[in-house]
Amino acid sequence: MKITILILIMMMFLPVLQAENGHNLWLGGVCTGPITIECSKSSTTIDLAKHELHKYWQGKENATISLQIKADLLIKGDGYKLTADGIQANTDLGILYGVYSLLRRQQTEENIKEEIVNPSYELRILDHWDNLNGSVERGYAGRSIFWHGGKDSLNISEQDKKLWQEYARADASIGINGTVLNNVNTSPLILTPNYLKKVEVIAKVLRPYGVKIYLSVNFASPSLIGGLKTADPLNPEVKKWWQDKAREIYHLIPDFGGFLVKANSEGQPGPQNFGRTHADGANMMADALKPYGGIVMWRAFVYNPSDEDRAKQAYSEFMPLDGQFRDNVIIQVKNGPIDFQPREPFSPLFGAMKKTSVMPELQVTQEYLGQSVHLVFLASMWEEFLKSDTYQAGHMSTVARCTDGSIYPQAHTAIAGVANTGRDTNWCGHPFAQANWYAFGRLAWNNRLTSAQIADEWLKLTFKPTISGDSTKQQKNQTEWDVKFLEPVKQMMLESREAAVNYMMPLGLHHIFSANDHYGPGPWWAPKGIRKDWTPPYYHQADTAGIGFDRTQTGSNAIKQYHEPLCSLFSNVKTCPEIYLLWFHHLPWDYKMKSGHNLWEEMCYHYEEGLQQVRKFQETWDRVKPYVDQEQFIIVQSKLRQQCLNAQVWKDACLLYFQQYSRMPIPYDIERPVHNLKDMIAKDMKSQHR
Amino acid sequence: MKITILILIMMMFLPVLQAENGHNLWLGGVCTGPITIECSKSSTTIDLAKHELHKYWQGKENATISLQIKADLLIKGDGYKLTADGIQANTDLGILYGVYSLLRRQQTEENIKEEIVNPSYELRILDHWDNLNGSVERGYAGRSIFWHGGKDSLNISEQDKKLWQEYARADASIGINGTVLNNVNTSPLILTPNYLKKVEVIAKVLRPYGVKIYLSVNFASPSLIGGLKTADPLNPEVKKWWQDKAREIYHLIPDFGGFLVKANSEGQPGPQNFGRTHADGANMMADALKPYGGIVMWRAFVYNPSDEDRAKQAYSEFMPLDGQFRDNVIIQVKNGPIDFQPREPFSPLFGAMKKTSVMPELQVTQEYLGQSVHLVFLASMWEEFLKSDTYQAGHMSTVARCTDGSIYPQAHTAIAGVANTGRDTNWCGHPFAQANWYAFGRLAWNNRLTSAQIADEWLKLTFKPTISGDSTKQQKNQTEWDVKFLEPVKQMMLESREAAVNYMMPLGLHHIFSANDHYGPGPWWAPKGIRKDWTPPYYHQADTAGIGFDRTQTGSNAIKQYHEPLCSLFSNVKTCPEIYLLWFHHLPWDYKMKSGHNLWEEMCYHYEEGLQQVRKFQETWDRVKPYVDQEQFIIVQSKLRQQCLNAQVWKDACLLYFQQYSRMPIPYDIERPVHNLKDMIAKDMKSQHR
C-alpha cells in the first residue's frame, strides 16, 4: 500500500512531453481518446499498465481493452499474448510488457494481430559501471543516476526517485528486467549497511516496473569491510560472512537478484589470490545466495600479463572448470575474446561450455566506438554476433535459449549490456545513443530481431511527428516523412557501425587506440614499462614484413579454440573472412586481396571509405533538418562534424603510421592525409598528462 | 682594395651545394667544365661576375666568354646585351646581371640569342620590415637577418657577413638593386651613430652586388633622438637636423639610396601632427637628401578612423597634393586600395597622380595569404595587378616605365616588395615562398613576364636534377622530369593564388581575418572598443538583406576614384567583374550570378572549390616524391596538409557565419562543414590572449 502511494506521488512528477531535449527517450505519443479497461486484478504493476494505456493510447477512440492474468503453457515467463481485445499473461509484469508492446505497435503503425510473445532470455540485465563516488567508468553521459559521491553520497532526493522511476519505465518498456547498480571494479562499501539502505530505496522505486536489483561485489569484501583476515572462499568464516551478508540483503530486498563479480581480472581480487579456482569462488557465493533464489554472474573477462595470447586466456582458464559451477552461477562472457572492439569474432567460450550457464555481455556504452560523439548504431554489431554459428549448439542466438534446452540444458538464460546512461538530460549523451539502449533491450527480449527492424521502430517512436487534420493530408505527410526522413536516416544508422570499423580498424585490426581512453588512434602507443598487452603494437604486430596477429598454428594457435569447421575456416587465409583477416593472420603488405588490391591498398581504401561514409552521414542529416526538432538537429549535426574530424584523424594516423612499414604510397585516388604523424604522436603523448 | 680582400675572404665561406636544406635558393648548378673569360676591366663587381661564370658555367666546355663595358644607347641603366660571345653593358653591374641572366638561361635550357635586356624599373627594392630588436613584422621565416636585438644589437659576426653576402648575391641574381634594412614602423634609433656604423658595414657587404641601402626613418626623429622640441618640417632647426643627418649618412655610405617613410599612418608621427601636409614633410626630407642624389619613398598607406570608406582615403589625401612633391620624392602605393588582400582591384592612385613619381608596393611576405604555411605563388596576383589598365597612362605595367615618359614624365621609376626573408635555413619559411622572392625580383626587372614563365624558370633552377651519362638517357630523363614533375607542379603554383582566394575570400570579399594576426578566418571578429575599420564586419557588411561593401554612388562612391570606363564598369553590377563583386556592391543573397546560382550558392561553391584545389595540390605533390629531395618533400607535404586543414577551417567558418544571414542551406553537393561555428569563435577569442 505504501508503494502504491509512492507511485501515485511519483506519477505527479511524470514529465510533460519534452521531445525537444531528448529526455523522453522513445516514450512519447499523444493519447487519441478515452478507452475502457477491463481488468479484475489490481497491483502496482497492473495499475501502471492501466495508467500507460490511458495516457498513451493511440488506437480507436472509446475502445475496450481487457487485461487478463490467466495461465497459458505457451506463454513463457513474463511473456504475453496479444489478442484482438487486449492482453493476456501469466504475470502482472507480463501484462505491463504487453501494454508497452501494444502502445509501441500503435505508434509505429505495426499490424496488431493475435500473437504470443515470449522473451529470448530469462534475465535481461543492464550493468551500470557506476562508481559510488558518482563517476561512471566508460560513461559519457554525465554522472551516475544512482550515486552522487561526496557528502551527498547516501542522500536520496525526490529528484533522484523521479529519475529512477523514469529509468525503470524506460527499461520496462523494452523488456529489461534487471540492473546492476554499481561498477564491476567495485568499492567494497556497497555491501555496508548504509549503502544497502539506499539500495533498498532504489529497489522499491524499480520494483513496480519489474526491474530487479543486482550488485557488483568485491571478492575481498570479507577482509576489506568484514574484519576477517582472509577472503579465501573455502574458509568457513568467509563463507559465513557471505551467508550473513546475503541474509541481510534479502531482509531489505526480498527479490534481490544476486551478485556480479569481476575477480582476478585487471587487478581485482579473486579466489586465485588464495590458491582457489574461479569455481571455488563463484560457488561459495552461489551457496550463500541459493536459499533466496539469487544468482552469481561471474565474469570470464580475465587475462594475465603473460606471453599467452590475450584472446586465448578466458577460454584457457574457464573451459577446464566446465561442470564445476553451481546451477545458480552464470559465466558472463564478453561477445568477443578481447574487449568490446569495433569488430571481433565471437568468443570461443560460447557454445563450448556445455555444462555451465553462459551469458553474453554486450557493451551499450560506446567505450571503443566513439563514445558519446560518434553516431554508431550497435544493433548491427550485436546482430552479427547473435547470428554467428558456434557449430556446437546451433546459432549463437539459440545457445542461450530455453527453447533449445534439449541439447545443452542451461539452468539460466541471460544477457547483459553495459549501460550508457548518465545524468545528461538526454540520458545517453548522443541522441542516437538512445537507440543502443533501446536496441539492447529489444534484442534481449527477442534476439532474432534485425537491426533494420529495431532502427525502424526506434526512429518512428523517437522522431515521428504526431499528425492531425484530414486523412488525405495525413497520408501524404506520412509518405513524405517515410521517404525523406525515415529511409535515409535508417540507412545511416545501419551503415554506421561498418563506417566506424572502416575508419578505426578494418580487416580485423583491433585495439589500436591511443592510451587508456580508447577514443582516438594510437597504433604507435607503447609507453615504457607498460604491460605490452595494453599496447597497440601487441595487437597489430606491424613490421616491414607485414601486419596482423598470427593466431593460427604457426602463431598463438588461438584458432584451435573454435569448433570445426570454424577452426579450419579461420586458419586458412584463403577462407578466412576478410573482416577477420588480421585478427587471425600476419600477412605481407603485398598480400593479394579478393578485390585485386594488395593488403596495404585495401587498408587504405577502407580508411578512406570510412571517412567518406561519415561525410555522407553529414549530408543525410543536413537534408532531414525540416523533420527534426531544431535543438536535437543541431546537437546531432555538431557531433557528426566532430565524428568527421575524428574519422580524418583515424585515417591519417593509421595510414601514416602503417605506411612506415608498408613503404608503399597511399593510392592516389584517395584523399591525402591532412595531419602529420609526428604531430599526432606528440599530441597523444601530451594527452597522457591531462 | 680593402673591399676586394673582404670579398675574397668571404668567397672562402661560400656555401657548398646544399640543395637539401633549401639554403641555396635558386642558385645551384654544377660547372660543366673550364672556360676562358676575356675582360679588360677589373672591379669587385666584375670579379664577382667572373667568379660566378667560372663556378656555375653550364654551357660548352672550353668556351671563351667576353665581358665588355661599352656604351650603347639602346642599353638602359644597368641593362645588358647578350651576344653569341658574351655580355656587353654600360656598367659593371650590368655585366654581373648579364652573367646571372646567362647562367639562368643555361640552367633552364632557354635559347640564348642576341638580345638587349633592360629593366622595367630604375629602382627595384626589397623593404624589410625588420625591427631593431631582431623581430620581423609580418615575418614568418625566423628573426631578422640584419638585426639581433638585445645585447648583441650592434655586434657583427663573420656569420652575419656571410649571410648578408648570400642575401646580396640572391638579390643581384634576379636584379634587385636596393634594400630597406628596417621596418616602416621604425625606431628612431636607426639614425643614431652606432646603428649607422653597422649600416655602413652592411652597405660594404652588399655594394659589390649592386644592392643599395635605404633606411626607414621615423618622422619624429629630430625630437625623439635629436633633442629638438619639434619635428615640424617647416621649422628651420628641424630642416637643419635632417640636412646634418643626411651629411653624416653619406659620409659613411656615399651611395646611400634614401629614406622610406610611413607618416601619419596607424599611429606613426608625420607632418600632419604639426598642421603640415605630406608634401611639406616629404619635400623637407627630399631637400636634405638631394645634394647626395638620395630619394624619399613616401608611403600613401594612410587611413583614419573616420566615417570615410578606408578604400578611398589614400586617394583623397594624396591626389590634391599632385604636383607639390619634389622630383626626388616617390609616392609608394600598395597595389590595392586596402591592404595586400588576397584579391583587390588596383589602387586608383595608379595613373591618377600625373605630376608625381608613383611606385607600387607589393608584399612578398604572405601576411594575408597563409604566411609561411600556405603554398601561394604570388606572381599570378602581381601579374593581374601589372596587367590592369588604368585608362590614364596605358596599362599598369607601363605607368611607371621610363619608356612611356613622353606622356607623364616620372623623375624616377621604382617598385618595392615587402621581403619574406629571415634567418630560417631556407630563408623564407616555406620552400615555395622562395619563388615569391624570385618572382618579385624578376617582375621588378621585367614587368611583362608571365607568372607561368617565372614559375617555369624557378622550378627548373630550384628542382631540376643535374643529369649526366649518355645523351639518349638524358633526353628520356629530361622528358620524364618535364612531364612528371615540372608541368604538374607548375600547374599547382599557377592555380595556388586563385585557390587561396577561393577558400579565404572569393567574389571580392576582403579583410575578414581573425584579429590582427591576419591568418585564420574571423568574419565575426569585432571586439568592443576597437576601431571599426579594423573589424571584418566593416568590410563584409553582411546582414539578412545581403553582403558586400557598397562603393557605388549609393554607397561610399569610391568607384568615382577610378577613371572611365572603369568607373562605369565597376559601378554597374551587370558589368562589374564577379571577382570584384562584393568589393564594390552590397547584394542580396539571392542575387543571380552568371553561373545561374544565386550569390549564396556561388559563395559556397567557391569556398568548396578552394578546399578541393588544396586537396589536389596535395595529390600533385605526393605524386612527385621521386623527383624531390626527401627533406624538402616532407616539409612541403607537411605544410600542404596544414594548408588543407586551414582551408577547411576557412570554408567552415565563412559559410557557417554567413549562413546565419543568408538563411539558406549549403548546397548538398558540397562537403558539409566539419567545424562548429561557436567552437571556432571561441577558439578565436582565446587566441587573442596568446
mmCIF file of C-alpha atoms in Angstrom, chain B residues 96-232:
data_model
loop_
_atom_site.group_PDB
_atom_site.id
_atom_site.type_symbol
_atom_site.label_atom_id
_atom_site.label_comp_id
_atom_site.label_asym_id
_atom_site.label_seq_id
_atom_site.Cartn_x
_atom_site.Cartn_y
_atom_site.Cartn_z
ATOM 1 C CA LEU B 96 77.017 40.985 -63.357
ATOM 2 C CA TYR B 97 73.310 40.991 -64.248
ATOM 3 C CA GLY B 98 74.210 39.698 -67.708
ATOM 4 C CA VAL B 99 76.206 36.860 -66.190
ATOM 5 C CA TYR B 100 73.347 35.800 -63.927
ATOM 6 C CA SER B 101 71.000 36.002 -66.889
ATOM 7 C CA LEU B 102 73.319 33.836 -68.968
ATOM 8 C CA LEU B 103 73.721 31.234 -66.230
ATOM 9 C CA ARG B 104 69.956 31.165 -65.688
ATOM 10 C CA ARG B 105 69.339 30.558 -69.370
ATOM 11 C CA GLN B 106 71.880 27.759 -69.360
ATOM 12 C CA GLN B 107 70.269 26.070 -66.385
ATOM 13 C CA THR B 108 66.763 26.435 -67.710
ATOM 14 C CA GLU B 109 67.923 25.498 -71.239
ATOM 15 C CA GLU B 110 66.419 28.657 -72.636
ATOM 16 C CA ASN B 111 67.535 29.521 -76.129
ATOM 17 C CA ILE B 112 70.369 32.067 -75.900
ATOM 18 C CA LYS B 113 70.215 34.575 -78.702
ATOM 19 C CA GLU B 114 71.457 38.106 -79.168
ATOM 20 C CA GLU B 115 69.256 40.348 -77.104
ATOM 21 C CA ILE B 116 69.253 43.639 -75.245
ATOM 22 C CA VAL B 117 67.707 43.287 -71.816
ATOM 23 C CA ASN B 118 66.717 46.454 -69.962
ATOM 24 C CA PRO B 119 64.996 46.762 -66.596
ATOM 25 C CA SER B 120 61.358 47.888 -66.328
ATOM 26 C CA TYR B 121 62.103 49.981 -63.245
ATOM 27 C CA GLU B 122 65.145 52.002 -62.305
ATOM 28 C CA LEU B 123 64.767 51.129 -58.601
ATOM 29 C CA ARG B 124 63.926 47.541 -57.613
ATOM 30 C CA ILE B 125 63.758 47.480 -53.883
ATOM 31 C CA LEU B 126 63.054 44.997 -51.099
ATOM 32 C CA ASP B 127 61.545 46.524 -47.971
ATOM 33 C CA HIS B 128 62.479 44.595 -44.850
ATOM 34 C CA TRP B 129 60.054 45.131 -42.017
ATOM 35 C CA ASP B 130 62.828 44.153 -39.626
ATOM 36 C CA ASN B 131 62.786 45.650 -36.169
ATOM 37 C CA LEU B 132 65.984 46.604 -34.394
ATOM 38 C CA ASN B 133 65.103 44.106 -31.655
ATOM 39 C CA GLY B 134 65.538 41.307 -34.188
ATOM 40 C CA SER B 135 61.881 40.516 -34.765
ATOM 41 C CA VAL B 136 60.309 40.913 -38.169
ATOM 42 C CA GLU B 137 56.860 42.438 -38.530
ATOM 43 C CA ARG B 138 54.792 40.073 -40.670
ATOM 44 C CA GLY B 139 57.886 37.875 -40.931
ATOM 45 C CA TYR B 140 57.358 34.125 -40.901
ATOM 46 C CA ALA B 141 60.863 32.858 -41.552
ATOM 47 C CA GLY B 142 62.698 33.456 -38.335
ATOM 48 C CA ARG B 143 64.397 36.525 -36.986
ATOM 49 C CA SER B 144 65.922 39.405 -38.868
ATOM 50 C CA ILE B 145 68.981 38.763 -40.986
ATOM 51 C CA PHE B 146 70.197 42.304 -40.201
ATOM 52 C CA TRP B 147 69.339 42.942 -36.548
ATOM 53 C CA HIS B 148 69.830 40.819 -33.459
ATOM 54 C CA GLY B 149 68.355 42.926 -30.704
ATOM 55 C CA GLY B 150 69.384 42.577 -27.087
ATOM 56 C CA LYS B 151 72.988 42.973 -26.091
ATOM 57 C CA ASP B 152 74.211 41.731 -29.487
ATOM 58 C CA SER B 153 72.323 44.542 -31.157
ATOM 59 C CA LEU B 154 75.316 46.181 -32.717
ATOM 60 C CA ASN B 155 77.616 43.190 -32.958
ATOM 61 C CA ILE B 156 78.616 41.927 -36.355
ATOM 62 C CA SER B 157 79.873 38.372 -36.706
ATOM 63 C CA GLU B 158 81.512 36.710 -39.682
ATOM 64 C CA GLN B 159 78.373 34.590 -39.810
ATOM 65 C CA ASP B 160 76.320 37.757 -40.270
ATOM 66 C CA LYS B 161 78.516 38.982 -43.080
ATOM 67 C CA LYS B 162 78.345 35.639 -44.818
ATOM 68 C CA LEU B 163 74.548 35.732 -44.621
ATOM 69 C CA TRP B 164 74.381 39.304 -45.938
ATOM 70 C CA GLN B 165 76.643 38.377 -48.789
ATOM 71 C CA GLU B 166 74.495 35.383 -49.697
ATOM 72 C CA TYR B 167 71.463 37.630 -49.474
ATOM 73 C CA ALA B 168 73.025 40.237 -51.766
ATOM 74 C CA ARG B 169 74.014 37.577 -54.275
ATOM 75 C CA ALA B 170 70.454 36.247 -54.365
ATOM 76 C CA ASP B 171 69.100 39.773 -54.870
ATOM 77 C CA ALA B 172 71.581 40.544 -57.634
ATOM 78 C CA SER B 173 70.868 37.282 -59.400
ATOM 79 C CA ILE B 174 67.295 38.468 -60.032
ATOM 80 C CA GLY B 175 68.041 42.149 -60.473
ATOM 81 C CA ILE B 176 67.083 43.656 -57.116
ATOM 82 C CA ASN B 177 69.190 46.771 -56.566
ATOM 83 C CA GLY B 178 68.009 48.210 -53.304
ATOM 84 C CA THR B 179 67.073 47.156 -49.798
ATOM 85 C CA VAL B 180 65.409 48.947 -46.911
ATOM 86 C CA LEU B 181 67.039 47.488 -43.822
ATOM 87 C CA ASN B 182 64.383 48.265 -41.243
ATOM 88 C CA ASN B 183 60.645 48.288 -40.594
ATOM 89 C CA VAL B 184 58.460 51.179 -41.690
ATOM 90 C CA ASN B 185 57.143 51.235 -38.130
ATOM 91 C CA THR B 186 60.589 52.237 -37.093
ATOM 92 C CA SER B 187 62.566 53.034 -34.040
ATOM 93 C CA PRO B 188 64.280 56.414 -34.357
ATOM 94 C CA LEU B 189 67.447 54.746 -33.059
ATOM 95 C CA ILE B 190 68.318 53.633 -36.584
ATOM 96 C CA LEU B 191 69.635 57.137 -37.210
ATOM 97 C CA THR B 192 71.943 57.185 -34.176
ATOM 98 C CA PRO B 193 75.695 56.902 -34.840
ATOM 99 C CA ASN B 194 76.080 53.354 -33.509
ATOM 100 C CA TYR B 195 73.393 51.951 -35.762
ATOM 101 C CA LEU B 196 74.637 53.938 -38.724
ATOM 102 C CA LYS B 197 78.069 52.369 -38.200
ATOM 103 C CA LYS B 198 76.505 48.954 -38.511
ATOM 104 C CA VAL B 199 74.603 50.095 -41.589
ATOM 105 C CA GLU B 200 77.925 51.172 -43.069
ATOM 106 C CA VAL B 201 79.256 47.621 -42.722
ATOM 107 C CA ILE B 202 76.123 46.099 -44.249
ATOM 108 C CA ALA B 203 76.437 48.544 -47.142
ATOM 109 C CA LYS B 204 80.023 47.415 -47.726
ATOM 110 C CA VAL B 205 78.991 43.786 -47.957
ATOM 111 C CA LEU B 206 76.073 44.497 -50.294
ATOM 112 C CA ARG B 207 77.808 47.084 -52.516
ATOM 113 C CA PRO B 208 79.670 44.703 -54.892
ATOM 114 C CA TYR B 209 76.294 43.127 -55.755
ATOM 115 C CA GLY B 210 74.792 46.490 -56.589
ATOM 116 C CA VAL B 211 72.316 46.413 -53.737
ATOM 117 C CA LYS B 212 71.911 49.943 -52.384
ATOM 118 C CA ILE B 213 70.967 50.661 -48.810
ATOM 119 C CA TYR B 214 67.849 52.594 -47.813
ATOM 120 C CA LEU B 215 66.511 53.227 -44.326
ATOM 121 C CA SER B 216 63.040 53.646 -42.901
ATOM 122 C CA VAL B 217 63.028 56.763 -40.777
ATOM 123 C CA ASN B 218 60.772 57.955 -38.019
ATOM 124 C CA PHE B 219 59.366 61.361 -38.892
ATOM 125 C CA ALA B 220 59.716 62.497 -35.297
ATOM 126 C CA SER B 221 63.432 61.659 -35.145
ATOM 127 C CA PRO B 222 64.533 65.266 -34.607
ATOM 128 C CA SER B 223 62.615 65.401 -31.358
ATOM 129 C CA LEU B 224 62.980 61.751 -30.373
ATOM 130 C CA ILE B 225 66.745 61.477 -30.773
ATOM 131 C CA GLY B 226 67.820 64.949 -31.872
ATOM 132 C CA GLY B 227 66.986 66.902 -28.762
ATOM 133 C CA LEU B 228 64.691 69.309 -30.649
ATOM 134 C CA LYS B 229 61.304 70.338 -29.330
ATOM 135 C CA THR B 230 59.532 69.693 -32.595
ATOM 136 C CA ALA B 231 59.722 67.746 -35.813
ATOM 137 C CA ASP B 232 57.715 70.342 -37.752
#
